[in-house]
Coordinates of C-alpha atoms in Angstrom, one line a residue:
X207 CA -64.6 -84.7 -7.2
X208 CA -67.7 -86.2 -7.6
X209 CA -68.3 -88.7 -4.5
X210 CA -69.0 -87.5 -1.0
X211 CA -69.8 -89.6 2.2
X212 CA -72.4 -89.0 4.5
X213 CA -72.0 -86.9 7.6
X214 CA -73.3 -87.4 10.9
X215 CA -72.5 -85.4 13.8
X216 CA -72.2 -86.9 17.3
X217 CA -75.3 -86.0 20.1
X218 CA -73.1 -84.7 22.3
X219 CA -71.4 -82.4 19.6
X220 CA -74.4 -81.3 18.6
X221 CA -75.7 -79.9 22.0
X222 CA -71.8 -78.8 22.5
X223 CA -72.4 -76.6 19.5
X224 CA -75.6 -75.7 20.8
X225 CA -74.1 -74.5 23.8
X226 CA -71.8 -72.3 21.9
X227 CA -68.7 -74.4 23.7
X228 CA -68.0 -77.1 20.2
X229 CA -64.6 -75.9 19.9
X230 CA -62.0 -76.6 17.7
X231 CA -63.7 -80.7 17.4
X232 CA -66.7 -79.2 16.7
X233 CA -65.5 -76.9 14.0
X234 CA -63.5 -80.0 12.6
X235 CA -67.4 -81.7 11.9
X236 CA -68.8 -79.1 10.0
X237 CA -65.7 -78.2 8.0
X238 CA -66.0 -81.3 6.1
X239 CA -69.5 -80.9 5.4
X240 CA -68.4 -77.8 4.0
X241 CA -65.4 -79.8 2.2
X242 CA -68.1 -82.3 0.6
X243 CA -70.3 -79.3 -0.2
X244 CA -68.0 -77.7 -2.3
X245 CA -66.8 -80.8 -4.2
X246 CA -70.4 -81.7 -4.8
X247 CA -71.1 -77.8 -5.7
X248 CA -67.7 -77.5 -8.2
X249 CA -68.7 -80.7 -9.9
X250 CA -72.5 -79.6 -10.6
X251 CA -71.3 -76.6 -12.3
X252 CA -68.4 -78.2 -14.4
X253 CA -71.3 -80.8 -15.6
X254 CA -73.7 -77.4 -16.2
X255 CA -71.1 -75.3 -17.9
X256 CA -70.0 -78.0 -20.3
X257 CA -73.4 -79.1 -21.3
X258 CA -75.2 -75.7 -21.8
X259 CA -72.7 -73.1 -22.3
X260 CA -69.6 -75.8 -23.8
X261 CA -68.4 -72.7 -25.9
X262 CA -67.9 -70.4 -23.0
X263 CA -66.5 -73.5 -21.0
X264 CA -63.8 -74.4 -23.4
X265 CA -62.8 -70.6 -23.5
X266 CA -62.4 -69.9 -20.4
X267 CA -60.5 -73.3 -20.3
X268 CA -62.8 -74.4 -17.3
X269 CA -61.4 -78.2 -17.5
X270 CA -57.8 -77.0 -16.9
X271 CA -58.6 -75.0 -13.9
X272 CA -60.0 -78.2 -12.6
X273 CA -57.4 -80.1 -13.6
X274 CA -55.2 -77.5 -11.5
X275 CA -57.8 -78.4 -8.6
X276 CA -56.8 -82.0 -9.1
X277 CA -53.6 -81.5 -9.3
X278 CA -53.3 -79.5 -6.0
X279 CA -55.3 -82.3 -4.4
X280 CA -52.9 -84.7 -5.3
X281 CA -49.5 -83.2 -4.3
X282 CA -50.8 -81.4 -1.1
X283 CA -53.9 -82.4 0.8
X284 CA -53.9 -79.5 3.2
X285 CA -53.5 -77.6 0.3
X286 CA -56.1 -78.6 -1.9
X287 CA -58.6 -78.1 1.3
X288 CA -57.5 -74.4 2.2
X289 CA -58.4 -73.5 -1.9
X290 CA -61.5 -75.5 -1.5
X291 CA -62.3 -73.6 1.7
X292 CA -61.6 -70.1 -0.3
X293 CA -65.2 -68.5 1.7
X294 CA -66.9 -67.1 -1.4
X295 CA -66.2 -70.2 -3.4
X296 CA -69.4 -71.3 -2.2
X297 CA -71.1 -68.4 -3.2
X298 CA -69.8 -68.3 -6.6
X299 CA -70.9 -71.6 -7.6
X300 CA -74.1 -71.0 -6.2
X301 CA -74.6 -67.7 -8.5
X302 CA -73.0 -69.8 -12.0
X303 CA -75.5 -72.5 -11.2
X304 CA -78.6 -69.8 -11.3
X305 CA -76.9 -68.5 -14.2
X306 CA -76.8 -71.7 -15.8
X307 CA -80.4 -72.9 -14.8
X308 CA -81.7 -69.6 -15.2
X309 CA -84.1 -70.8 -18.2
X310 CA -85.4 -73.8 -15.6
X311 CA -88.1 -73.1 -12.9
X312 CA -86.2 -72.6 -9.8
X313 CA -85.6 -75.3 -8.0
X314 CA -86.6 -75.7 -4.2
X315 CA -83.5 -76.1 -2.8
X316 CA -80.0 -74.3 -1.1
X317 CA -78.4 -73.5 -4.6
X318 CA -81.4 -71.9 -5.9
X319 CA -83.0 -70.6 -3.0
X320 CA -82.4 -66.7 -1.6
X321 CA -80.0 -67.0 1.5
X322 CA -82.5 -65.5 4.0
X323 CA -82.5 -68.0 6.5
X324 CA -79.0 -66.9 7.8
X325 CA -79.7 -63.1 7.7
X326 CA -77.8 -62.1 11.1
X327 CA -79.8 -59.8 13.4
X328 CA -78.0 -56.3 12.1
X329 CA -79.3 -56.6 8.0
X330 CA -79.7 -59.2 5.6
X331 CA -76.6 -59.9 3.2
X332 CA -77.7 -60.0 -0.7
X333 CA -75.7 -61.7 -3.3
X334 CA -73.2 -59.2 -4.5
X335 CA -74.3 -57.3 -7.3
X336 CA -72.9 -59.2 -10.5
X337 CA -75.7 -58.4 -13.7
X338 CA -73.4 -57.2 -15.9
X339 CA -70.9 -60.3 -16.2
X340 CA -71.3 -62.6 -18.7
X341 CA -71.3 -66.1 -18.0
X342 CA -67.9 -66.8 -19.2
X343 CA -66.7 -63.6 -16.6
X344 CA -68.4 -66.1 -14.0
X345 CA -66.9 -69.1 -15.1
X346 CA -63.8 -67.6 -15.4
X347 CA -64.0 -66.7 -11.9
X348 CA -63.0 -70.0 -10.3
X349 CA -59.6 -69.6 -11.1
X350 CA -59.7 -66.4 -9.1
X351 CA -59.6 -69.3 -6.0
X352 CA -56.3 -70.7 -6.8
X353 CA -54.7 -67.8 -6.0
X354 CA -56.5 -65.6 -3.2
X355 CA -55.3 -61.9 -2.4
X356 CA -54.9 -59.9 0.5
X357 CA -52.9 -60.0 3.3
X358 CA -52.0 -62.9 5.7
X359 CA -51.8 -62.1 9.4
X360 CA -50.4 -64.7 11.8
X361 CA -51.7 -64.2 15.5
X362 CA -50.8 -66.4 18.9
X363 CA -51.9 -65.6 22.7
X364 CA -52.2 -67.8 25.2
X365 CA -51.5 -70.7 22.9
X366 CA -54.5 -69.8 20.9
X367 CA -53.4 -69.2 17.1
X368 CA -55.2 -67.4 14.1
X369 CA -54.1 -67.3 10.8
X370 CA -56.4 -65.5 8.5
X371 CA -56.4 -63.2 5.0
X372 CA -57.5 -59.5 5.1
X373 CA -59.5 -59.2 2.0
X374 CA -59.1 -56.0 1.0
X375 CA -60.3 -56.4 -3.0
X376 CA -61.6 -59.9 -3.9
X377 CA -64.5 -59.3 -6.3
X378 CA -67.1 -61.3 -3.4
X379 CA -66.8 -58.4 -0.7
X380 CA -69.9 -56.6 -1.4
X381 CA -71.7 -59.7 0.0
X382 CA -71.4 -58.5 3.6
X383 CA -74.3 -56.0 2.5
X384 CA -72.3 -53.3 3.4
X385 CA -69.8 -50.5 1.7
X386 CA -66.6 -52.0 1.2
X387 CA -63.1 -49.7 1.3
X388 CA -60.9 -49.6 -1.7
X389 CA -57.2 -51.6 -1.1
X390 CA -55.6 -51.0 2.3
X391 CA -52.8 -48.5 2.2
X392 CA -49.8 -49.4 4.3
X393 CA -51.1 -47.4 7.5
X394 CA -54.8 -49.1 7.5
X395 CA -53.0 -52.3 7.0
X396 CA -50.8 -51.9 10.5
X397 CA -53.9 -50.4 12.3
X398 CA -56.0 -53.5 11.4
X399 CA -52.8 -55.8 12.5
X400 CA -52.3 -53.9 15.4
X401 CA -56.1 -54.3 16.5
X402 CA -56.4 -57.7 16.0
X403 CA -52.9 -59.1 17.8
X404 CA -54.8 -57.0 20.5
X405 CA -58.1 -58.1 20.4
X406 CA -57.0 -61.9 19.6
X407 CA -54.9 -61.7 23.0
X408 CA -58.2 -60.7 24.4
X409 CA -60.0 -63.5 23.7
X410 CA -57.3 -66.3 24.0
X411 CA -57.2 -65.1 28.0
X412 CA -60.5 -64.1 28.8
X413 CA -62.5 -66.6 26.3
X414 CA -60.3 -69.2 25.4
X415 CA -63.4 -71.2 24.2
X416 CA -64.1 -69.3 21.6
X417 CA -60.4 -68.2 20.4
X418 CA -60.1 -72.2 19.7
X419 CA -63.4 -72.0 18.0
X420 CA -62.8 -69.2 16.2
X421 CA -59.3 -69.9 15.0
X422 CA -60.3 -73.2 13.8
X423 CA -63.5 -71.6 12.0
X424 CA -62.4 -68.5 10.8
X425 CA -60.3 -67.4 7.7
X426 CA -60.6 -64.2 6.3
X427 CA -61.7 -60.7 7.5
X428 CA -63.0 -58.0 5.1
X429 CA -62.5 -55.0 6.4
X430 CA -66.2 -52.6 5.4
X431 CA -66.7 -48.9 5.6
X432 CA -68.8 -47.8 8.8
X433 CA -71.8 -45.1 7.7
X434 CA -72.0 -41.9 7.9
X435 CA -72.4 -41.8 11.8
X436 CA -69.7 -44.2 12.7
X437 CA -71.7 -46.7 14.1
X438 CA -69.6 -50.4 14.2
X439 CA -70.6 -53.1 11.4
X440 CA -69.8 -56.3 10.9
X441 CA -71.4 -59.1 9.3
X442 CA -71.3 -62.9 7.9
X443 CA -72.3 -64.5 4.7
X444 CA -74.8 -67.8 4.2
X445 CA -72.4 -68.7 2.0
X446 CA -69.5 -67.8 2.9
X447 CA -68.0 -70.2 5.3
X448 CA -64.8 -68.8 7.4
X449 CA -65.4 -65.3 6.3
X450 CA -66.6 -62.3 8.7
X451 CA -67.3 -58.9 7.3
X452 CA -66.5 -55.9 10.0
X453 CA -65.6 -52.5 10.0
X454 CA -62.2 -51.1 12.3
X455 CA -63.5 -50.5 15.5
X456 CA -62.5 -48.5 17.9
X457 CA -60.3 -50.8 20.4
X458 CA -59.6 -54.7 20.9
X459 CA -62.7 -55.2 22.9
X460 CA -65.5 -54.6 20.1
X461 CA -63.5 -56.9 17.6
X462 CA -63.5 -59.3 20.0
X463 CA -67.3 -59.3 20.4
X464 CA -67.8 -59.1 16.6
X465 CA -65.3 -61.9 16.0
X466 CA -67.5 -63.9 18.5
X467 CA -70.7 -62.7 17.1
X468 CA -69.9 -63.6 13.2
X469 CA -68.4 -66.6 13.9
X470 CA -71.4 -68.4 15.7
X471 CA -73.0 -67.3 12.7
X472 CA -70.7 -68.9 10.6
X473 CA -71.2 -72.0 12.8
X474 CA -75.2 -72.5 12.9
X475 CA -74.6 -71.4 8.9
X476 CA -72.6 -74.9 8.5
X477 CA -74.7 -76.8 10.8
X478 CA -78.0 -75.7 9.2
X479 CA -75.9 -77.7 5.7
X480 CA -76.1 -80.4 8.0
X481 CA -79.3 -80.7 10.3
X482 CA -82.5 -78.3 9.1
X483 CA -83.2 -77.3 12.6
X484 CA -86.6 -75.2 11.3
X485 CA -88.6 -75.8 8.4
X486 CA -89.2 -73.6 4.8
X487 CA -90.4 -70.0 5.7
X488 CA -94.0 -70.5 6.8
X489 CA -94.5 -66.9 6.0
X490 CA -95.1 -65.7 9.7
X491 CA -92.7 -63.2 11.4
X492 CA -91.8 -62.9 14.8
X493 CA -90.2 -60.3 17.3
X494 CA -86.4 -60.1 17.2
X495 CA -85.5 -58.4 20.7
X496 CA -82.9 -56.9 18.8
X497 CA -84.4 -55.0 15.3
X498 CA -87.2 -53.2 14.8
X499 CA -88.9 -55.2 12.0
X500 CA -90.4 -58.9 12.7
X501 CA -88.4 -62.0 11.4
X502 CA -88.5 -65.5 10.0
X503 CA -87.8 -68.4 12.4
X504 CA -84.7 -69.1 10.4
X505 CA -83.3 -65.6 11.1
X506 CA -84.5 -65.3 14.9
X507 CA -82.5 -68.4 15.4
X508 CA -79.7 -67.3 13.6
X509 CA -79.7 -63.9 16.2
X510 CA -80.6 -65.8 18.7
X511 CA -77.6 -68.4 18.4
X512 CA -75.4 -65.1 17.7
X513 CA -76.8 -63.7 21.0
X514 CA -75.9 -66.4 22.9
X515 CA -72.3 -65.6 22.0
X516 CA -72.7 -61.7 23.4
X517 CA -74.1 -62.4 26.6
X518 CA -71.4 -65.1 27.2
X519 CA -68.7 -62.6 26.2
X520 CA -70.1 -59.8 28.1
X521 CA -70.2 -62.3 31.2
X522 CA -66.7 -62.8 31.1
X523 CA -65.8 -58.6 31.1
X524 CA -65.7 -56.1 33.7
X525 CA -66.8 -53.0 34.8
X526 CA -70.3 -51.9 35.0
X527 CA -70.7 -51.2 31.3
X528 CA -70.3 -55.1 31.1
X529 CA -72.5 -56.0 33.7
X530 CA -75.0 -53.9 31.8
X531 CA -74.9 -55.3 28.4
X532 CA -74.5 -59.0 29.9
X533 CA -78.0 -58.4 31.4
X534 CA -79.4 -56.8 28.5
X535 CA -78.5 -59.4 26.0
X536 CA -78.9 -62.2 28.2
X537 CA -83.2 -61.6 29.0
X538 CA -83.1 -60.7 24.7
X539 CA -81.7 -64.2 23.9
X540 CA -83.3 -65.8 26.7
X541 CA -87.0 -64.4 24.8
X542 CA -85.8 -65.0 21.6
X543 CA -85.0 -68.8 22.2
X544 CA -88.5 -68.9 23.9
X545 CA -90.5 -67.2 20.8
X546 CA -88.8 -69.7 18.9
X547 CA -89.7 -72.6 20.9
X548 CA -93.6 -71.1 20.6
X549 CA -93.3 -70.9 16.8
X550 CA -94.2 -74.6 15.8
X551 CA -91.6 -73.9 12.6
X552 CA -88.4 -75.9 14.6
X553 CA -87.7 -79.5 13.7
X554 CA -87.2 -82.4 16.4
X555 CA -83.8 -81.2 16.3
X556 CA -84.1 -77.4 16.1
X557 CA -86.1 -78.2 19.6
X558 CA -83.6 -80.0 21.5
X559 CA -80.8 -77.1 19.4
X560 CA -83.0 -73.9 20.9
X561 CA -83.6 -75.7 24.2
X562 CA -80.2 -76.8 24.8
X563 CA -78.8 -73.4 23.9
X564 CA -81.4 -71.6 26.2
X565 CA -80.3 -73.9 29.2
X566 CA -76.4 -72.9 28.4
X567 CA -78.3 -69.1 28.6
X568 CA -79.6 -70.0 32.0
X569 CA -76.8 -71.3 33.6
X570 CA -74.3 -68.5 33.0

């Protein structure tokens, strides 16, 4: 688990993806960066655990769950890769390696670092709030992966298919930054089912671009409490690769759009593993068309790239109340991606990225 190649990802999947239109290929490219992440990640901690906390490691018996790892790899490689791809497992390793190194200087880089460069446009997700565990409660965590919970719903329309878990109490929830529902009794459970074999059929006719993206990309939904005024909210993780937070809504057509929305930031989240498209936070903040307070480059592009995907969707609706919003959303995104080209903070890349996806903008 200790060897990964390097990845490269094809120019013209690259502007594909800046496009919003990579599809299920596309997908395919940055899930095994996220495949050699995670092996690189799960083999950093194993070496941590063992050689500053060895008591706690042998405990917990941390080299038998890996062993189990192993073993899955080896009898079942689609197998091994869906545990591997469990969304949080990413974020778990990421909080026992601060753990571990917490008596080191931080280091400047993605396992260390705060996640603020994929804070979506709506609020920024914090690391869920884990002080009071040991680190033998976090170690003993990874075996939690082997055996995910929540409830598997099996969707096809159009000869689009998603598969995906409804996580309804797996200890990485609060992530999302939002309140998060206790256990779905039986009637939630059918109302969520219902909306999705609803809102899935949606997309696989009306946007069958993204329903291939999106069932290729995505892999678990957590359902989150709305507030107090009822107001839709969904969300997606930095590190948390396949999952999208979002509360019920209140027909197919909003979970379409936020299935849209969160994955594309799912998406540039992977891809950012892969290319830096901006550099560190220089500090300066800039409008978002879309919040009230200014924002790093990292998160305007996130929005922006997120944005892309709303004005697209609400091209493809009807009625007047889509006209509207596809107007609305399409001059935000198109002054986002121009800020962002005016900031000086994008890399060669990030350039030709922003000015790729504010041509796809253009021509819709």
């Amino acid at each position: 688990m200790t060897t990964a190649s390097p990845h490269t990802i094809p120019r013209r999947t690259f502007l594909a993806l800046a496009r919003g239109r990579g599809g299920a290929d596309a997908v395919a490219v940055l899930r095994a960066g996220q495949l050699s992440k995670r092996r690189l990640l799960l083999s950093a901690v194993r070496r941590a655990a063992e050689a500053r906390r060895p008591d706690e490691a042998r405990e917990v018996r941390l080299a038998e769950t890996y062993e189990e790892f192993e073993r899955i790899r080896q009898r079942s490689r689609e197998q091994w890769e869906s545990v591997l791809l469990q969304p949080y497992l990413d974020l778990w390793a990421a909080d026992c390696l601060r753990r571990l190194h917490a008596d080191e200087a931080p280091a400047q880089n993605q396992d260390q670092a705060p996640d603020q460069d994929q804070a979506p446009d709506q609020h920024q997700h914090q690391h869920p709030d884990r002080s009071e565990d040991t680190d033998r409660d976090r170690l003993r965590g990874l075996a939690g992966f082997l055996r995910p919970t929540g409830h598997v719903v099996r969707l096809e329309a159009a000869g689009h298919r998603l598969v995906l878990r409804i996580d309804d109490r797996g200890p990485y929830r609060h992530a999302h930054g939002e309140p998060v529902p206790g256990p779905l009794g039986e009637d939630e459970l059918r109302a969520w089912r219902e909306l999705l074999a609803e809102a899935w059929r949606l997309l696989a006719e009306r946007h069958p671009w993204y329903a291939e993206a999106v069932g290729a990309g995505v892999s678990t939904l957590v359902p989150l409490r709305p507030p107090p005024d009822g107001t839709a909210v969904s969300s997606a993780v930095r590190r948390g690769y396949g999952a999208i937070g979002v509360s019920l809504p209140s027909g197919p057509q909003p979970l379409a759009l936020a299935l849209v929305h969160e994955f594309l930031h799912i998406q540039l989240g992977a891809l950012l593993d892969l290319v830096p498209l901006h550099g560190p936070d220089s500090g300066a903040r800039y409008h978002a068309p879309w919040r009230p307070d200014p924002r790093p480059a990292g998160a305007l592009l996130q929005g922006t790239y997120a944005h892309l995907g709303v004005s697209d969707f609400w091209r493809r609706e009807s009625g007047p109340l889509a006209a509207e919003q596809y107007a609305h959303w399409r001059g935000r995104t198109l002054e986002a991606a121009d800020t962002l080209l005016e900031s000086g903070e994008l890399t060669e890349d990030g350039r030709e990225f922003v000015i790729e996806l504010r041509r796809a903008v253009c021509d819709r």
